[in-house]
Coordinates of C-alpha atoms and ligand atoms in Angstrom, one line a residue:
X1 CA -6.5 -13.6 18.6
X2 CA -9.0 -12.7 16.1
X3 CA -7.5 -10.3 12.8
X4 CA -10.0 -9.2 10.1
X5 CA -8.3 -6.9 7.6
X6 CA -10.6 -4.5 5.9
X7 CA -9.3 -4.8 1.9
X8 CA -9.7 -3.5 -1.2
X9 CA -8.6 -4.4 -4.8
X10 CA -5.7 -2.6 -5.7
X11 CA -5.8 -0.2 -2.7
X12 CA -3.2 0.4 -0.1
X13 CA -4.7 -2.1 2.3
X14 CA -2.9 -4.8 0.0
X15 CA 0.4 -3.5 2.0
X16 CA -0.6 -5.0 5.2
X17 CA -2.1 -8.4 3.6
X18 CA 1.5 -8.5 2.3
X19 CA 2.8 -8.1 6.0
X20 CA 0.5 -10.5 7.8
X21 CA 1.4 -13.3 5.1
X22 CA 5.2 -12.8 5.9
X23 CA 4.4 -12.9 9.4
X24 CA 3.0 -16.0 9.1
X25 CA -0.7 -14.6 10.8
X26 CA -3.9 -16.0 11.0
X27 CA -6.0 -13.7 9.2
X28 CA -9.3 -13.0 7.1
X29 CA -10.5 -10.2 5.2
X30 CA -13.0 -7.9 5.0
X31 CA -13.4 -7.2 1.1
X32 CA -14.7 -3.4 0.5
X33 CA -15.6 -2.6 -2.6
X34 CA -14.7 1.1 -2.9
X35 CA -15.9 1.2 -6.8
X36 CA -19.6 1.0 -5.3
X37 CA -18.5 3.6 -2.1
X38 CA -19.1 0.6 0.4
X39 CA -16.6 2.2 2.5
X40 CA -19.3 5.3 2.6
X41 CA -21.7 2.9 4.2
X42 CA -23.2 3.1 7.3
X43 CA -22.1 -0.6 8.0
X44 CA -18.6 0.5 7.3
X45 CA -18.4 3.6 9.0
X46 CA -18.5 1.8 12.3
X47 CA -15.8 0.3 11.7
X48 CA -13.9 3.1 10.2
X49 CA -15.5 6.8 10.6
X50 CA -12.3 7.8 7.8
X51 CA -14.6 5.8 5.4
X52 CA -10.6 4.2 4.2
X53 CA -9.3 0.4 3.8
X54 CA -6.8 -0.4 5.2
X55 CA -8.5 -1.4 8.7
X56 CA -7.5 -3.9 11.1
X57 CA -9.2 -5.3 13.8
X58 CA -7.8 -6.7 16.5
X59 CA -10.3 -9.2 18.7
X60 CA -13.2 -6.4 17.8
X61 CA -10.6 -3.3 18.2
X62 CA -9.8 -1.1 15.4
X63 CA -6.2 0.3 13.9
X64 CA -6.5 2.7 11.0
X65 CA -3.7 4.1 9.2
X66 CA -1.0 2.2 7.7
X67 CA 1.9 3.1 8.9
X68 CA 0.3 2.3 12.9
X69 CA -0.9 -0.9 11.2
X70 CA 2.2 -1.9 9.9
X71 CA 3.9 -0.8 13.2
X72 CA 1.7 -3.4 15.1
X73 CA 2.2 -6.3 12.5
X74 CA 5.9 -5.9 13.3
X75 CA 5.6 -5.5 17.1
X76 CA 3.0 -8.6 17.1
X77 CA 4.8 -10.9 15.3
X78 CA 8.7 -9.5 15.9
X79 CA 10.0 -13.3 14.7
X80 CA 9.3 -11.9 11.4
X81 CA 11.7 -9.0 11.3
X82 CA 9.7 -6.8 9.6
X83 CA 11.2 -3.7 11.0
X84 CA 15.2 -3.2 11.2
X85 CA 16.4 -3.9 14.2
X86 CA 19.1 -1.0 14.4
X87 CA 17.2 1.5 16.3
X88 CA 18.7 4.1 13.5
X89 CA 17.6 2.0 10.6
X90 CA 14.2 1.4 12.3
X91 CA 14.0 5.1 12.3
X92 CA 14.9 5.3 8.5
X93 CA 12.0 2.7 7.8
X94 CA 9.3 4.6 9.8
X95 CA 10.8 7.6 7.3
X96 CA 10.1 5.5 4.2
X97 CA 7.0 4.2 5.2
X98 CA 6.0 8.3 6.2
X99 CA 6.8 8.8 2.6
X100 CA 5.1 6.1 1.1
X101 CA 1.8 7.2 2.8
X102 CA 2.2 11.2 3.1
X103 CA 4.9 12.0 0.1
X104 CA 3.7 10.0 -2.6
X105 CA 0.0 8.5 -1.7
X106 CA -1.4 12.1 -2.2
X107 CA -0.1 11.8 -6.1
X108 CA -1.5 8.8 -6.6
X109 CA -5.5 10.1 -5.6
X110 CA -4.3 13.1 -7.3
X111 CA -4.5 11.1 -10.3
X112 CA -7.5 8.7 -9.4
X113 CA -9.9 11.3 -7.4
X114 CA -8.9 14.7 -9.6
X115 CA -12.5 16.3 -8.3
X116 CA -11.3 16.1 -4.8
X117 CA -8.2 18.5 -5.2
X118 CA -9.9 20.7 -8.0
X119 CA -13.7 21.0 -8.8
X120 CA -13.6 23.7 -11.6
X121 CA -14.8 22.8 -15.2
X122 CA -12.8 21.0 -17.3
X123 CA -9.5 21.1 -14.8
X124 CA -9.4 17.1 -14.3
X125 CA -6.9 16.6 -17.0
X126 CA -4.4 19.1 -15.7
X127 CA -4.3 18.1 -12.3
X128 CA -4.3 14.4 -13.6
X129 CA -0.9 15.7 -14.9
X130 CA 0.0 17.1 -12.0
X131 CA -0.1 14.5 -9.9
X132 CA 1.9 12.3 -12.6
X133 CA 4.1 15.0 -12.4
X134 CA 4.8 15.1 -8.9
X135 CA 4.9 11.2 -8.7
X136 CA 7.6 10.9 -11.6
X137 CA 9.7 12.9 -8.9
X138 CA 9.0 10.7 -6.1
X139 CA 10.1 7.9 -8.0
X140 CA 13.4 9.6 -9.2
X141 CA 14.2 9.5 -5.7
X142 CA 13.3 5.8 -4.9
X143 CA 15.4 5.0 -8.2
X144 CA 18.4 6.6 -5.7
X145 CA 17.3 4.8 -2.6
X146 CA 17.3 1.5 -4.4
X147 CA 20.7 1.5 -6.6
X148 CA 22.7 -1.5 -5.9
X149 CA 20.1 -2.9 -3.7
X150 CA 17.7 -5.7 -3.1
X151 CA 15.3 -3.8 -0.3
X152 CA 15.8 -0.7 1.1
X153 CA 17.0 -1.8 4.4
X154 CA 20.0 -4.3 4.7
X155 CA 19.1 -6.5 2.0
X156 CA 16.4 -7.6 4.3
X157 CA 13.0 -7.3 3.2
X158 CA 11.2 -4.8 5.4
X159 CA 8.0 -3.1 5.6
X160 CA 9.5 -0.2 3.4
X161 CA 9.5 -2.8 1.0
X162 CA 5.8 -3.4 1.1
X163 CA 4.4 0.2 1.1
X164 CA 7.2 1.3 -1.9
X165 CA 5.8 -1.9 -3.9
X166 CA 2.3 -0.4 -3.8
X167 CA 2.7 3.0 -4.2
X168 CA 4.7 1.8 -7.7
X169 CA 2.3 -0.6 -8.8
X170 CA -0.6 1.7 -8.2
X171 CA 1.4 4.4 -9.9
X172 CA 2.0 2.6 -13.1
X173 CA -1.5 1.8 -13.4
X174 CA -2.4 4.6 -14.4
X175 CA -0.3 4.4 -17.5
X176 CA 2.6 7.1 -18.8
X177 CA 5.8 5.5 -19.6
X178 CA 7.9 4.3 -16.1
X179 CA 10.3 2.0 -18.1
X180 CA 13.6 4.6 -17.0
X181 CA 12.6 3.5 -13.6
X182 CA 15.1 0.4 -13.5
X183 CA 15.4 -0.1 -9.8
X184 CA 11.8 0.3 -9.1
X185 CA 11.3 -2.0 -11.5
X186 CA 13.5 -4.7 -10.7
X187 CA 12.3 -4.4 -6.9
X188 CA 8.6 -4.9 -8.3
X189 CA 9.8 -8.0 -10.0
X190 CA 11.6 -9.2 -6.6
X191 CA 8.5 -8.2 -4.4
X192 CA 6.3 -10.3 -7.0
X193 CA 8.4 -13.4 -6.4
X194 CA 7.4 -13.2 -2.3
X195 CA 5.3 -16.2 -1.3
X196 CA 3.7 -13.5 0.4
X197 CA 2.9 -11.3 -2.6
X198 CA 1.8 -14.3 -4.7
X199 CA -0.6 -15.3 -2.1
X200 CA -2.0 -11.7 -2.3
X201 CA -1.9 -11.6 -6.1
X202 CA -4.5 -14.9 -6.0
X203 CA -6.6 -13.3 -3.4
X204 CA -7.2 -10.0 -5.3
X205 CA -8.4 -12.7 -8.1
X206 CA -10.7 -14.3 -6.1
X207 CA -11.9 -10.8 -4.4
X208 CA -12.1 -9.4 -7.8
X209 CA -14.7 -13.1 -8.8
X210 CA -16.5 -12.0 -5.5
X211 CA -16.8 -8.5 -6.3
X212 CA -18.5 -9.4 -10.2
X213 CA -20.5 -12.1 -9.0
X214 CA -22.1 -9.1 -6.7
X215 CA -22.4 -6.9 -9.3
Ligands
LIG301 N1 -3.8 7.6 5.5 C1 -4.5 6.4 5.2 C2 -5.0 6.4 3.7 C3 -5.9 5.3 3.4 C4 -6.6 5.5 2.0 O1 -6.6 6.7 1.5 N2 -7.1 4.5 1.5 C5 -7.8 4.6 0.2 C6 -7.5 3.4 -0.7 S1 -5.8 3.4 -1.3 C7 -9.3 4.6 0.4 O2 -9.8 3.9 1.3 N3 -10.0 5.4 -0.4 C8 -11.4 5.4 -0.4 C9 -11.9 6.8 -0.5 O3 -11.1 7.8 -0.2 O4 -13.1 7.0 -0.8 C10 -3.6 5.2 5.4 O5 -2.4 5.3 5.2 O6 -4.1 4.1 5.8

């Protein structure tokens, strides 16, 4: 089976490189560089008419859409246990993961894309704010759903775990002080000990060397 993953620096398609790496998959990527709108390009496009990273194809066949991805990294490789296996619990991830990509991604572009939710003069700043604002409240609540845990689910490391890691570390990013954030914290500092996030952490160097070497 063939498995490119279309990727970008810092984007959300660094949750399922995290994913494939724990499942132990043989996989390249793709590398997009959405600073120069390659994923506007024509070449792109067939690939993914969303113009979005992540991507994964499957022997020539295309998921979008992380949550679906992440869904089929879990049914693929199932020795992994990235999904609980209590069919309640696996309903509480698919929740989480929901979240991740519907609750608090939309903050997050808020903050990067401003001109996309507001196009009057000047109005950048504020819904910069905004967005900041309504992430801080996300992140109250995964403060709760972390307290006195390792992972979100069974102190078991989970695709939850993935998609909450980026949506944080994307988050802080963009500055603002997160320090009251203990648990999300703490769970960053776990996620970054992962085999599987360090081996992600080396490839957004070298994609970031591939990306200025282009330039
Ligand atoms: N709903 C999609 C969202 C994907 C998405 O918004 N990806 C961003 C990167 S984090 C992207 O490709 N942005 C490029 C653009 O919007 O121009 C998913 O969950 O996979």
């Amino acid at each position: 089976m063939k498995l490119t993953l279309a990727f970008s620096l810092g984007a959300c398609a660094i949750v399922p490189y995290i994913l494939l790496k724990e499942a132990g998959a043989d996989f390249q990527t793709l590398n997009v560089n959405l600073g120069k709108g390659q994923n506007h390009q024509a070449d792109y496009l067939k690939i993914n008419p969303k113009g979005k990273v992540p991507a994964l194809i499957v022997d020539g066949r295309v998921i979008t859409e992380n949550v679906a991805i992440h869904v089929w990294i879990d049914r693929q490789f199932p020795q992994a246990g990235l999904m609980p296996s209590d069919p309640m619990q696996y309903i509480d991830c698919l929740s989480v993961l929901g979240w991740c990509g519907s609750g608090i991604h939309p903050k997050l572009t808020q903050q990067a894309r401003p001109e996309r939710y507001c196009d009057l003069p000047d109005s950048a700043d504020r819904v910069k704010a905004l967005g900041h604002e309504g992430m801080v409240e996300q992140y109250e609540l995964a403060e709760k759903l972390l307290a006195g845990k390792n992972w979100f689910f069974n102190e078991r490391f989970s695709c939850a775990d993935a998609y909450f890691y980026w949506t944080f570390r994307r988050g802080d990013a963009f500055g603002g002080d997160l320090s009251r954030f203990k648990n999300c914290i703490a769970h960053r500092q776990r996620m970054e000990q992962r085999p599987s996030v360090q081996a992600l952490l080396a490839h957004e160097e070298q994609v970031k060397a591939e990306f200025a070497r282009a330039a």
